[in-house]
PDB file of C-alpha atoms and ligand atoms in Angstrom:
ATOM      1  CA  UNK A   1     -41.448 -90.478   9.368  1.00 46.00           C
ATOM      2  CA  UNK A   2     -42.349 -93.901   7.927  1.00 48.00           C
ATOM      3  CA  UNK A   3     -44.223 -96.145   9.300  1.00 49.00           C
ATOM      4  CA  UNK A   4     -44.310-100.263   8.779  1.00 48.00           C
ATOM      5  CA  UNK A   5     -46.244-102.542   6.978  1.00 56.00           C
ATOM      6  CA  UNK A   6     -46.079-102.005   3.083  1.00 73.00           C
ATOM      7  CA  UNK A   7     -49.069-103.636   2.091  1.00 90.00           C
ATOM      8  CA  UNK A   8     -51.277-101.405   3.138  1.00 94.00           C
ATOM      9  CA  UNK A   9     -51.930 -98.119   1.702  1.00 97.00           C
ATOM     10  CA  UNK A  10     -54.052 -96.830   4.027  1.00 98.00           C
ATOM     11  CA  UNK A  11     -53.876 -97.278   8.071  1.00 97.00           C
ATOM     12  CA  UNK A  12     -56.583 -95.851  10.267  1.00 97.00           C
ATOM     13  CA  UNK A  13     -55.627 -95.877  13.990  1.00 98.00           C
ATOM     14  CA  UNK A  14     -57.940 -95.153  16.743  1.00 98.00           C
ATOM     15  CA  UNK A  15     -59.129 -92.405  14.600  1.00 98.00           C
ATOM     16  CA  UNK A  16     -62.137 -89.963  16.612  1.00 98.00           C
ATOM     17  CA  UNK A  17     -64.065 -87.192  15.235  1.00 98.00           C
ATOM     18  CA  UNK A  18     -67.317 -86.447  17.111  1.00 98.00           C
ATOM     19  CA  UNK A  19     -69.656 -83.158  16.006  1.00 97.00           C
ATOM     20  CA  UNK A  20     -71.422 -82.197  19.483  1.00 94.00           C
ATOM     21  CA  UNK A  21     -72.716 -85.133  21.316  1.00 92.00           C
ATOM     22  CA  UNK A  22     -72.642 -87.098  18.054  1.00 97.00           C
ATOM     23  CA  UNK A  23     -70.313 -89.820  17.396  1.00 97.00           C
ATOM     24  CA  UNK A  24     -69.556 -89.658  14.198  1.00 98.00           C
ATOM     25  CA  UNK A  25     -66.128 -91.686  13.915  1.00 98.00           C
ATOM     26  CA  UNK A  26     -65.939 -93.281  17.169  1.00 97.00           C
ATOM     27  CA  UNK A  27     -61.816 -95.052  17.774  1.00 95.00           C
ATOM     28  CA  UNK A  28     -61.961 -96.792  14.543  1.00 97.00           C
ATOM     29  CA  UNK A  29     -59.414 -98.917  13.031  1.00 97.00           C
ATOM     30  CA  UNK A  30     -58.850-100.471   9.960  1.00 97.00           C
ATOM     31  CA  UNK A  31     -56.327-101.078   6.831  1.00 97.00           C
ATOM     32  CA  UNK A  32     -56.979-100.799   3.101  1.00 98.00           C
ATOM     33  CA  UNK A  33     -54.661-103.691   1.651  1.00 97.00           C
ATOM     34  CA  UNK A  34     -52.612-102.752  -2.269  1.00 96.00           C
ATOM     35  CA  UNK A  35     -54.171-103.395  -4.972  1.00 95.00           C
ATOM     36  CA  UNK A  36     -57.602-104.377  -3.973  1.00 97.00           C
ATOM     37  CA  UNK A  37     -61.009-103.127  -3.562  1.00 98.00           C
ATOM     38  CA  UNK A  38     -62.192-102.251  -0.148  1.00 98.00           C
ATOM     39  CA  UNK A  39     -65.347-101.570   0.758  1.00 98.00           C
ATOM     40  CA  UNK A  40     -66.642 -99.457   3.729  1.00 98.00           C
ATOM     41  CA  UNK A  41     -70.494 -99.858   4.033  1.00 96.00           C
ATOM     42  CA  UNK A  42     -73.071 -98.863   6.622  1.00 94.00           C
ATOM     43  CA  UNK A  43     -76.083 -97.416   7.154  1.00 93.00           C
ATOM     44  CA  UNK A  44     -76.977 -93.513   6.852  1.00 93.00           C
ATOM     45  CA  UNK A  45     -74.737 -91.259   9.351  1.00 95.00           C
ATOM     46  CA  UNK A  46     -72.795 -94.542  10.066  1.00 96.00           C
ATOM     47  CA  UNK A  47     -69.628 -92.324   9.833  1.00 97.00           C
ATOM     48  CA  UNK A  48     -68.692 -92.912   6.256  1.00 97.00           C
ATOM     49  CA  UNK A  49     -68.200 -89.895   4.939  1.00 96.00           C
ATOM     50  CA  UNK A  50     -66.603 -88.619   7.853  1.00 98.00           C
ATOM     51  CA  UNK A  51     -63.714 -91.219   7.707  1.00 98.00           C
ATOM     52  CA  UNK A  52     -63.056 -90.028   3.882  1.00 97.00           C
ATOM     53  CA  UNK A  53     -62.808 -86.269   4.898  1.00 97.00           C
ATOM     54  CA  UNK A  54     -60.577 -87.006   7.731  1.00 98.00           C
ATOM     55  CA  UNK A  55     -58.486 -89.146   5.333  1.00 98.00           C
ATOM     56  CA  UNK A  56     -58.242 -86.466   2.780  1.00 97.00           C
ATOM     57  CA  UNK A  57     -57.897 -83.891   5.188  1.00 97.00           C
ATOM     58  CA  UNK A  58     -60.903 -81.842   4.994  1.00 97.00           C
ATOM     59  CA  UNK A  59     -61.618 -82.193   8.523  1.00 97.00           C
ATOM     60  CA  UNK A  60     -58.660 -82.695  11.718  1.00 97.00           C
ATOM     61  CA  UNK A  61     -59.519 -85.834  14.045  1.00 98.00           C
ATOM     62  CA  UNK A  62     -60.352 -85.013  18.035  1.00 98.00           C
ATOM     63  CA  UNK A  63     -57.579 -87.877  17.969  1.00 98.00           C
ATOM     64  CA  UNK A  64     -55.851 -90.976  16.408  1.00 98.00           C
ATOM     65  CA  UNK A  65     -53.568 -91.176  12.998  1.00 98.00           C
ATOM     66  CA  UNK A  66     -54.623 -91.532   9.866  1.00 98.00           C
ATOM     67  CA  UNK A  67     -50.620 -93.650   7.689  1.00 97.00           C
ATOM     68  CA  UNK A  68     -50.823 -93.111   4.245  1.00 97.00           C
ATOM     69  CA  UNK A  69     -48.423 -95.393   2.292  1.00 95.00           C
ATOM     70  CA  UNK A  70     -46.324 -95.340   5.484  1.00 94.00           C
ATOM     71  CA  UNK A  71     -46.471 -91.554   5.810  1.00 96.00           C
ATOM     72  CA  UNK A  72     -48.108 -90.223   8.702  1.00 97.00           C
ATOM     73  CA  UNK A  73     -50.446 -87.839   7.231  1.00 98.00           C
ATOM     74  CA  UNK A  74     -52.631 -86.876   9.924  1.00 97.00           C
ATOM     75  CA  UNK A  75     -53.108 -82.608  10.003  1.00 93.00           C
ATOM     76  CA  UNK A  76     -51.709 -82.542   6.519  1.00 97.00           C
ATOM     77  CA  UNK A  77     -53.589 -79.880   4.207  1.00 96.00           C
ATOM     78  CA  UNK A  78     -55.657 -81.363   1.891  1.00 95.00           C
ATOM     79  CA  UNK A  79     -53.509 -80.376  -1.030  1.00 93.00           C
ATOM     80  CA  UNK A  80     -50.603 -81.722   0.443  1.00 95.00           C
ATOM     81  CA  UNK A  81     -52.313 -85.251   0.928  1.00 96.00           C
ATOM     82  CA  UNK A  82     -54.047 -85.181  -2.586  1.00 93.00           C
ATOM     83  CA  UNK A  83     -50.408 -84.767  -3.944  1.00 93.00           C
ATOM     84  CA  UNK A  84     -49.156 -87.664  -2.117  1.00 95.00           C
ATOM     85  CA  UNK A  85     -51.255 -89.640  -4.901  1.00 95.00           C
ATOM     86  CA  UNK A  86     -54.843 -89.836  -3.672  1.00 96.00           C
ATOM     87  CA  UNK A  87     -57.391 -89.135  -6.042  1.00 95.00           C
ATOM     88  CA  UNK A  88     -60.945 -89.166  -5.321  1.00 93.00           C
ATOM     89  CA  UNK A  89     -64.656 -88.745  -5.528  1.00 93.00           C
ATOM     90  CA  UNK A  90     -67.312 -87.127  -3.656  1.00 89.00           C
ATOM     91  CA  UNK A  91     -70.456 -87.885  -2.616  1.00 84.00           C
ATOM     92  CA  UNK A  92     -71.906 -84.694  -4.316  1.00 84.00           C
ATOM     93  CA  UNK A  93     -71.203 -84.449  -7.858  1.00 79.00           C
ATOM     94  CA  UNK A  94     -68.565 -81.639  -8.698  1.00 85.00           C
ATOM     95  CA  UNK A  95     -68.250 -81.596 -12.316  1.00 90.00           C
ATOM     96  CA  UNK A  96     -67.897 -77.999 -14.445  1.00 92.00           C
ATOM     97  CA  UNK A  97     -71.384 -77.807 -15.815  1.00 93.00           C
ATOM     98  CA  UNK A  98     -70.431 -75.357 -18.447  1.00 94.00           C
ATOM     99  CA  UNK A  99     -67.390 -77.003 -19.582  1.00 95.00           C
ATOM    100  CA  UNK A 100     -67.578 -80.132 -21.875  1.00 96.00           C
ATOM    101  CA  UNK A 101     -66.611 -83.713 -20.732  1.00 96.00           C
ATOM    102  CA  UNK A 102     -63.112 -83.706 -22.828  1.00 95.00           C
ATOM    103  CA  UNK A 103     -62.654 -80.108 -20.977  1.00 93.00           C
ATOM    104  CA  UNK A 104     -63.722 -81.639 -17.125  1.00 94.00           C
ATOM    105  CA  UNK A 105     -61.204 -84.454 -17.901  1.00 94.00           C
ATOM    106  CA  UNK A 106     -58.500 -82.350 -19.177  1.00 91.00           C
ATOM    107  CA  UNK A 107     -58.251 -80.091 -15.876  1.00 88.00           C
ATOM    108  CA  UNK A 108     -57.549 -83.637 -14.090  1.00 86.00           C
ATOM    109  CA  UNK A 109     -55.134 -84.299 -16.420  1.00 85.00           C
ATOM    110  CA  UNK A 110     -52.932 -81.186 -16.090  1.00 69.00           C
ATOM    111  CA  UNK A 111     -54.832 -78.709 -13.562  1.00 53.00           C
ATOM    112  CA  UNK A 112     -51.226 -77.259 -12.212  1.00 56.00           C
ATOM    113  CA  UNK A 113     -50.684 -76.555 -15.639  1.00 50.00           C
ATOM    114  CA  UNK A 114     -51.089 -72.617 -16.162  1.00 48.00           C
ATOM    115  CA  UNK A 115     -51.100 -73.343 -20.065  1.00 55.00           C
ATOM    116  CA  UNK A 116     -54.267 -75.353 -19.681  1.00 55.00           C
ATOM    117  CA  UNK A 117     -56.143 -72.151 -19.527  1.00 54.00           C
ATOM    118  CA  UNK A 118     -54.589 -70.705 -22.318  1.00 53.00           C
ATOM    119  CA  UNK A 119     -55.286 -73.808 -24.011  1.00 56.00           C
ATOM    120  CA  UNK A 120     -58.862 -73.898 -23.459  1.00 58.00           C
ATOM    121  CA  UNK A 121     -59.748 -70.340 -24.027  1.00 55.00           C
ATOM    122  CA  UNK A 122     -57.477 -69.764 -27.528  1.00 51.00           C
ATOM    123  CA  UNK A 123     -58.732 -73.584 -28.952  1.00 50.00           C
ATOM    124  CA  UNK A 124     -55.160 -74.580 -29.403  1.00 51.00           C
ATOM    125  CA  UNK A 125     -54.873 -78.597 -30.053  1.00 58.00           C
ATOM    126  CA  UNK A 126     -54.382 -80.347 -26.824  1.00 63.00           C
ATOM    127  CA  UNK A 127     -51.852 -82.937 -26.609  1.00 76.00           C
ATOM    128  CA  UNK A 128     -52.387 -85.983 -28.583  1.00 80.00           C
ATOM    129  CA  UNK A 129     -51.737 -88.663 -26.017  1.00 85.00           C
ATOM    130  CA  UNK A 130     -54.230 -86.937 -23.788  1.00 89.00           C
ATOM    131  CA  UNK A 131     -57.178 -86.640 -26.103  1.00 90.00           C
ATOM    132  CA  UNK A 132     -56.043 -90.383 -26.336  1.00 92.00           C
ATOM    133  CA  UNK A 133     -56.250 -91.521 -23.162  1.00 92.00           C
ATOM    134  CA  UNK A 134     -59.604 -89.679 -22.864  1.00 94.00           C
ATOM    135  CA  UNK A 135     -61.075 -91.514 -25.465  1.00 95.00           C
ATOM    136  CA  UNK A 136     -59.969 -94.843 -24.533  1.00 93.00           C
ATOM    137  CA  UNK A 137     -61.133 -94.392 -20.695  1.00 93.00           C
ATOM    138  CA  UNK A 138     -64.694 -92.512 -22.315  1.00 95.00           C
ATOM    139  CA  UNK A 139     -64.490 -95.785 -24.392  1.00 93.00           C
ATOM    140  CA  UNK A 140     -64.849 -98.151 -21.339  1.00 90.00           C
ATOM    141  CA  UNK A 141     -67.631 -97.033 -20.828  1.00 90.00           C
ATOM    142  CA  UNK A 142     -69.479 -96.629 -23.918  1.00 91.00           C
ATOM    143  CA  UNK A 143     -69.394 -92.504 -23.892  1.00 93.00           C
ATOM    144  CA  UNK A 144     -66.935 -91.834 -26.213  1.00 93.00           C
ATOM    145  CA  UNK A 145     -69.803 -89.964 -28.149  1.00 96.00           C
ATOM    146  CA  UNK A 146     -70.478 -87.670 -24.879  1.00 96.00           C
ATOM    147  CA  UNK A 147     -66.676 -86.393 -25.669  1.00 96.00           C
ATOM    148  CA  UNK A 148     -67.898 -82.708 -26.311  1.00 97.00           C
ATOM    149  CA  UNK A 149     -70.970 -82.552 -24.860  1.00 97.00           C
ATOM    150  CA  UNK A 150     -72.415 -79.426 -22.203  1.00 97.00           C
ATOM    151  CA  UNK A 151     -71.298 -81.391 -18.915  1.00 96.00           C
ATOM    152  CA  UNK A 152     -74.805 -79.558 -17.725  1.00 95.00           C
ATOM    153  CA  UNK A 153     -76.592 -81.928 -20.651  1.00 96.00           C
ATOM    154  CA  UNK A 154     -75.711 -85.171 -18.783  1.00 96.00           C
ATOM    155  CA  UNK A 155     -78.225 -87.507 -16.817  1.00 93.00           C
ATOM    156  CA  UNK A 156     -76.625 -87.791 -13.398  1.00 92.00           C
ATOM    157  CA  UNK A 157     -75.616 -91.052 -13.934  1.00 92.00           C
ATOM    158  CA  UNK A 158     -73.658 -89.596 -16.481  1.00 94.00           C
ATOM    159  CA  UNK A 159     -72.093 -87.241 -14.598  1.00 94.00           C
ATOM    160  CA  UNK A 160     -70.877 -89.551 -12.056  1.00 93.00           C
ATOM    161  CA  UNK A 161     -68.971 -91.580 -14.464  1.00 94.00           C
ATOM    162  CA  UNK A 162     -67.711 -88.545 -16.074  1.00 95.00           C
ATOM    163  CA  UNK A 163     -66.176 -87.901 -12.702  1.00 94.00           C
ATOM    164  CA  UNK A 164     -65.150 -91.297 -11.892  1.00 94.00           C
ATOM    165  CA  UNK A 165     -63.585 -90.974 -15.140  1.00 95.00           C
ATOM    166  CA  UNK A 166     -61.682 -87.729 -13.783  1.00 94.00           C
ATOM    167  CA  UNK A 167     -61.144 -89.129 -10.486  1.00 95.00           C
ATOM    168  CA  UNK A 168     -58.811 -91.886 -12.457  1.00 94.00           C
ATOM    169  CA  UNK A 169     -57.049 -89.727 -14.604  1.00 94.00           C
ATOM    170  CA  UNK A 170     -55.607 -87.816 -12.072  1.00 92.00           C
ATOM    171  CA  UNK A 171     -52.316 -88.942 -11.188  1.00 91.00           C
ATOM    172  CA  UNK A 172     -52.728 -91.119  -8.236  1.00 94.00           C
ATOM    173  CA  UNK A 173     -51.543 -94.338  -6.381  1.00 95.00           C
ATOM    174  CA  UNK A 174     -55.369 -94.770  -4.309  1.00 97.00           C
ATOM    175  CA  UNK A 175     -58.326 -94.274  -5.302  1.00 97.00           C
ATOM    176  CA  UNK A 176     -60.953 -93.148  -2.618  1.00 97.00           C
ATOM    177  CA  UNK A 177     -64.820 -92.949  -4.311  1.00 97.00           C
ATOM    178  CA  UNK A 178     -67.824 -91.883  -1.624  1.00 96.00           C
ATOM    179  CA  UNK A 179     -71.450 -93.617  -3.163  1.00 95.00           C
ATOM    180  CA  UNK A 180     -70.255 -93.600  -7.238  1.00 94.00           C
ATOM    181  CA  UNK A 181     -73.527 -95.400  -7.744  1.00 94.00           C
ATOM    182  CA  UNK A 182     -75.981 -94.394  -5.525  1.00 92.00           C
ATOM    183  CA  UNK A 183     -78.740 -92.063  -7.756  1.00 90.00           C
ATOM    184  CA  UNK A 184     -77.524 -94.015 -10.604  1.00 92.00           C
ATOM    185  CA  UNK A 185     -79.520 -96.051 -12.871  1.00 93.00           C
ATOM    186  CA  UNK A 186     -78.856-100.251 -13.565  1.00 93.00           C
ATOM    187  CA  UNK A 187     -77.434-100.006 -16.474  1.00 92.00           C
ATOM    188  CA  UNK A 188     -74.812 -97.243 -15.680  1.00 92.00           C
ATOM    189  CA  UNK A 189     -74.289 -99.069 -12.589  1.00 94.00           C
ATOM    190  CA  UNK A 190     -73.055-102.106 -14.275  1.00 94.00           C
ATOM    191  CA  UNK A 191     -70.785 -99.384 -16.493  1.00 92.00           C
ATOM    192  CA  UNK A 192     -69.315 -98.570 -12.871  1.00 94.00           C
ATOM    193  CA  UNK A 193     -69.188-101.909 -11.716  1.00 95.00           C
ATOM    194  CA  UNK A 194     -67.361-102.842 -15.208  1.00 94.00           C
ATOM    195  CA  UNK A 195     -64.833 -99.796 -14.403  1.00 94.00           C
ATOM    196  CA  UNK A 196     -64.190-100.379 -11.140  1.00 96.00           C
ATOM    197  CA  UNK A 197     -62.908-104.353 -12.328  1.00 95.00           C
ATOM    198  CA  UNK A 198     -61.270-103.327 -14.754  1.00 94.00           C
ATOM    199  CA  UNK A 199     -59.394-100.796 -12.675  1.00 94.00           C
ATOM    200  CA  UNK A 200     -58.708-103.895  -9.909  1.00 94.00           C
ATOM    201  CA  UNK A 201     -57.331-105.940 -12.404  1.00 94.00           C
ATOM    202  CA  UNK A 202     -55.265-103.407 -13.433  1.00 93.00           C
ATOM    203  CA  UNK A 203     -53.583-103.540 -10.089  1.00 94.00           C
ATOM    204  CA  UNK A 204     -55.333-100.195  -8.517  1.00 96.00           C
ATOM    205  CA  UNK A 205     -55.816 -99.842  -5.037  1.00 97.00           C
ATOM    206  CA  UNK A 206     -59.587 -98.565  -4.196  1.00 98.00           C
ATOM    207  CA  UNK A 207     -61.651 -97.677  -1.364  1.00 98.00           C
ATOM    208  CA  UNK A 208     -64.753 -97.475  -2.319  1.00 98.00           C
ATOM    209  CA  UNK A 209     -67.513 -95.616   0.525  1.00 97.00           C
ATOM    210  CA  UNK A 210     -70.772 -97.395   0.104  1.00 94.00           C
ATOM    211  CA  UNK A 211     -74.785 -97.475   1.327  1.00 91.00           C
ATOM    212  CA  UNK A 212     -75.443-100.096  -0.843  1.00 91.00           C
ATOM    213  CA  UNK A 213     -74.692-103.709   0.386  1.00 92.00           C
ATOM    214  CA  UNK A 214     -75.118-105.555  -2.618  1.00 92.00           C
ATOM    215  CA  UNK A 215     -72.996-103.430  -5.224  1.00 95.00           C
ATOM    216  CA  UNK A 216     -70.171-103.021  -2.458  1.00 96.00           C
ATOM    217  CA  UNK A 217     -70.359-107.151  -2.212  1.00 95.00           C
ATOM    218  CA  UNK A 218     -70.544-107.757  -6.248  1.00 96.00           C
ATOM    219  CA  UNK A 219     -66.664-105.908  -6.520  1.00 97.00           C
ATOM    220  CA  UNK A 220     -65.300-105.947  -3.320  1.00 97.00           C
ATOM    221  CA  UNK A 221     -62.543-108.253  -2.143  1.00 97.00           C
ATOM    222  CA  UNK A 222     -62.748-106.733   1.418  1.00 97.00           C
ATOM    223  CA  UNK A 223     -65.303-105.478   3.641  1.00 97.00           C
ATOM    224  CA  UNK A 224     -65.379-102.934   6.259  1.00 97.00           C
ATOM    225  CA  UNK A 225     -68.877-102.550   7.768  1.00 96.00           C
ATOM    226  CA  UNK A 226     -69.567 -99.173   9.931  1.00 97.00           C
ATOM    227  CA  UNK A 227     -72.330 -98.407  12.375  1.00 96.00           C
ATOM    228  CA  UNK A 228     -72.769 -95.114  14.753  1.00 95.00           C
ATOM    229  CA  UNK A 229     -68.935 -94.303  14.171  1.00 97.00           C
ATOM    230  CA  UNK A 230     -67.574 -98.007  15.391  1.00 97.00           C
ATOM    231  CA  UNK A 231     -66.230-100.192  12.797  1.00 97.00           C
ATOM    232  CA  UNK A 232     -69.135-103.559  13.377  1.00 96.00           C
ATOM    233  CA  UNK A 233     -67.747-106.083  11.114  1.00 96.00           C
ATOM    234  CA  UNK A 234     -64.434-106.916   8.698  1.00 96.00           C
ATOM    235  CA  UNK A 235     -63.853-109.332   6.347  1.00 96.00           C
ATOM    236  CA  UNK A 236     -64.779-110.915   2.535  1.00 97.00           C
ATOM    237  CA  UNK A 237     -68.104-109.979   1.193  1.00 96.00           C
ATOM    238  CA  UNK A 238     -68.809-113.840   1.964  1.00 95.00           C
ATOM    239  CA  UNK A 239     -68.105-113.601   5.581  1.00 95.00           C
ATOM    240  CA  UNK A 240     -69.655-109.877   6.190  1.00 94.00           C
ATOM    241  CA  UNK A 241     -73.430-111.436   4.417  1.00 91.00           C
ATOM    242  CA  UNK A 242     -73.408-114.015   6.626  1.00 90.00           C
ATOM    243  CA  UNK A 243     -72.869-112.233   9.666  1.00 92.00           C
ATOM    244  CA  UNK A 244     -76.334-111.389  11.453  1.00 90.00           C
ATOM    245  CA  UNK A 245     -74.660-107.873  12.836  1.00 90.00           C
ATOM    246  CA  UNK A 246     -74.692-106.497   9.764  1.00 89.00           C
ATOM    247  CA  UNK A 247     -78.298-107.057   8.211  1.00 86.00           C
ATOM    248  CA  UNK A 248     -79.587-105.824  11.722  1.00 87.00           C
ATOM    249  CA  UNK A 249     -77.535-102.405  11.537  1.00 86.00           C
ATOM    250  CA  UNK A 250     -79.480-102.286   7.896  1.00 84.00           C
ATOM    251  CA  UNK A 251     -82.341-102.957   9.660  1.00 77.00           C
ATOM    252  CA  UNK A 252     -82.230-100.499  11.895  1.00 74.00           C
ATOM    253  CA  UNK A 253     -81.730 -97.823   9.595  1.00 73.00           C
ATOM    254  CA  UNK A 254     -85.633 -98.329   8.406  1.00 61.00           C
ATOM    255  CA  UNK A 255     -86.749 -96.626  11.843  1.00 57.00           C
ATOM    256  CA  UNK A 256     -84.804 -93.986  12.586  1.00 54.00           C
ATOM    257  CA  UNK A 257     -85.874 -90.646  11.727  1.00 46.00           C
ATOM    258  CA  UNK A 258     -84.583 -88.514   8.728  1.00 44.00           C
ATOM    259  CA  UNK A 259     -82.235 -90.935   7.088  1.00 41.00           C
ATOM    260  CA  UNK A 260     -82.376 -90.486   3.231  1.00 41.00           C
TER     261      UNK A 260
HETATM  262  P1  LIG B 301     -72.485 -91.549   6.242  1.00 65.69           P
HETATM  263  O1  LIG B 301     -71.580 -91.003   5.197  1.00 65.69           O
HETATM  264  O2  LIG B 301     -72.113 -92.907   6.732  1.00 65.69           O
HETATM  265  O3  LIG B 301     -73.921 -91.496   5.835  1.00 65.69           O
HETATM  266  P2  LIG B 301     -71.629 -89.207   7.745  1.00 65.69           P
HETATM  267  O4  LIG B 301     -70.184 -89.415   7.967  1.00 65.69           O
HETATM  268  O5  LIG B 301     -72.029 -88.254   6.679  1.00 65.69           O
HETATM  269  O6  LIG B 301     -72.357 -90.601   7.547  1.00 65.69           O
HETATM  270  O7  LIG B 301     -72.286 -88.701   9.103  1.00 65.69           O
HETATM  271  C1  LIG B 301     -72.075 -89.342  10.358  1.00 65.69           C
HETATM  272  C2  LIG B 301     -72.782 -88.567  11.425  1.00 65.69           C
HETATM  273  O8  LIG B 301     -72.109 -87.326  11.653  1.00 65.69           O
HETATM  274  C3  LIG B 301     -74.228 -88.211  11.101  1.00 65.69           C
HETATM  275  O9  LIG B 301     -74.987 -88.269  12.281  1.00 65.69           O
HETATM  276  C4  LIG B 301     -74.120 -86.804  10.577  1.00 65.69           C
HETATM  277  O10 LIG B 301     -75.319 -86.101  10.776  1.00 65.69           O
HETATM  278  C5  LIG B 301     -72.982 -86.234  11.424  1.00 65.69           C
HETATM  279  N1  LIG B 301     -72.210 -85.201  10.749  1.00 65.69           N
HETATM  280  C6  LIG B 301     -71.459 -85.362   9.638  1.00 65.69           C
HETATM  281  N2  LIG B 301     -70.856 -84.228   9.296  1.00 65.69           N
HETATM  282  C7  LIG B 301     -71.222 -83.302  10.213  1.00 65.69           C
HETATM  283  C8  LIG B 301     -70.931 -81.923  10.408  1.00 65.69           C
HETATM  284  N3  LIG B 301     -70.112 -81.254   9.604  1.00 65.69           N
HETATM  285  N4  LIG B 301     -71.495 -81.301  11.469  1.00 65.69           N
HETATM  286  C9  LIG B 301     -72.309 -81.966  12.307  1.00 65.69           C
HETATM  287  N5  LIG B 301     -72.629 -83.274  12.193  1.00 65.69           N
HETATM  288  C10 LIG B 301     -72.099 -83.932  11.167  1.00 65.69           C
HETATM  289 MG1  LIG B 302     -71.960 -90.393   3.246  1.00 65.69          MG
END
């Protein structure tokens, strides 16, 4: 069935998921508008990561609806939604260490395709327009030379772009990344940041799942702000720093016991 409102790709509704007595996504609501960046921040066990495996199916809500481009996709398999054009990135990296870059970006390319193996294993050219495109997105970010490199030889900043890399070559209409830069050094930060721009101005549609405040502000145009499951604060990076809420969730997260 389709539901309304075409300028959002992504509607949360009253969405629950609670582990025990904790709270993890407590009736949340919120939209992720086309063609921007959105950017859910919180503290540590805010609920983050929960929203993005409910989204993507990993996990089935206690209750509420999860409207994906007007397709009620809540109980779908994951599959199933990750066909309906979401591509994305997890908070643990999940890169082939044995294989090389050009080989990790080639399964998102064409991973249905059975001749991919075949491919791989006999050394057979790959098509042209996909080394291509491989290059020129390796290119963005100045690791064109890290083409045929040991995935397993990469810093971990590396890796993450690698797969940020992969997570946009898949075939998708939404992009959904959980912490891209968090473990990640300043200057392959600002390669992310650059990407993730670029990307925007290219008209994708991104919800990016961040801990840190200050990179979610610098390329955000929207701002979601959890805390203990509830959704705290929305609005423009401008609005969400100057709203006292916020730096006192932050705050709180110094004390309490565990976070990492
Ligand atoms: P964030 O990504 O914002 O750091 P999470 O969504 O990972 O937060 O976690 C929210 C809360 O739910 C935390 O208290 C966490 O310990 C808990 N939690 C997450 N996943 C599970 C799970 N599979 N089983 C039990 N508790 C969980
Ligand atoms: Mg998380």
């Amino acid at each position: 069935m389709v539901e309304s409102n075409w300028s959002n790709i992504l509607q949360i509704k009253n969405l629950k998921k609670y582990f025990g007595g904790v709270k993890a996504v407590d009736s949340c609501d919120f939209e992720v508008e086309k063609g921007k960046i959105t950017a859910l921040i919180g503290p540590n066990g805010a609920g983050k990561s929960t929203v993005f495996n409910l989204v993507l199916g990993l996990i089935n809500p206690d209750s509420g609806k999860v409207v994906f481009n007007g397709k009620n996709i809540t109980g779908l398999k994951p599959e199933d939604i990750s066909n309906l054009g979401i591509s994305r990135l997890f908070q643990q990296t999940r890169l082939f260490n044995n294989l090389t870059v050009k080989e990790n970006l080639l399964l998102a390319m064409d991973n249905k395709d059975v001749k991919f193996w075949k491919n791989l294993l006999g050394g057979n050219k790959v098509g042209k327009d996909k080394e291509k495109r491989i290059e020129q997105m390796l290119g963005l970010v100045g690791m064109e030379k890290f083409k045929n490199k040991i995935s397993r030889d990469l810093s971990y900043g590396q890796k993450r772009l690698v797969e940020l890399i992969r997570a946009v070559l898949k075939p998708h209409i939404f992009l959904m990344l959980d912490e891209p830069v968090a473990g990640v050094n300043p200057k392959l930060r600002k390669s992310i940041k650059g990407l993730l721009l670029k990307l925007k101005y290219q008209g994708e549609t991104i919800l990016l799942i961040e801990h840190d405040i200050n990179f979610a502000f610098s390329v955000s145009d929207e701002v979601i702000v959890m805390h203990q499951g509830k959704i705290l604060a929305k609005g423009t990076p401008t609005q969400i720093k100057n709203n006292p809420k916020v730096l006192e969730a932050y705050l709180g997260e110094q004390f309490s016991a565990g976070s990492s």
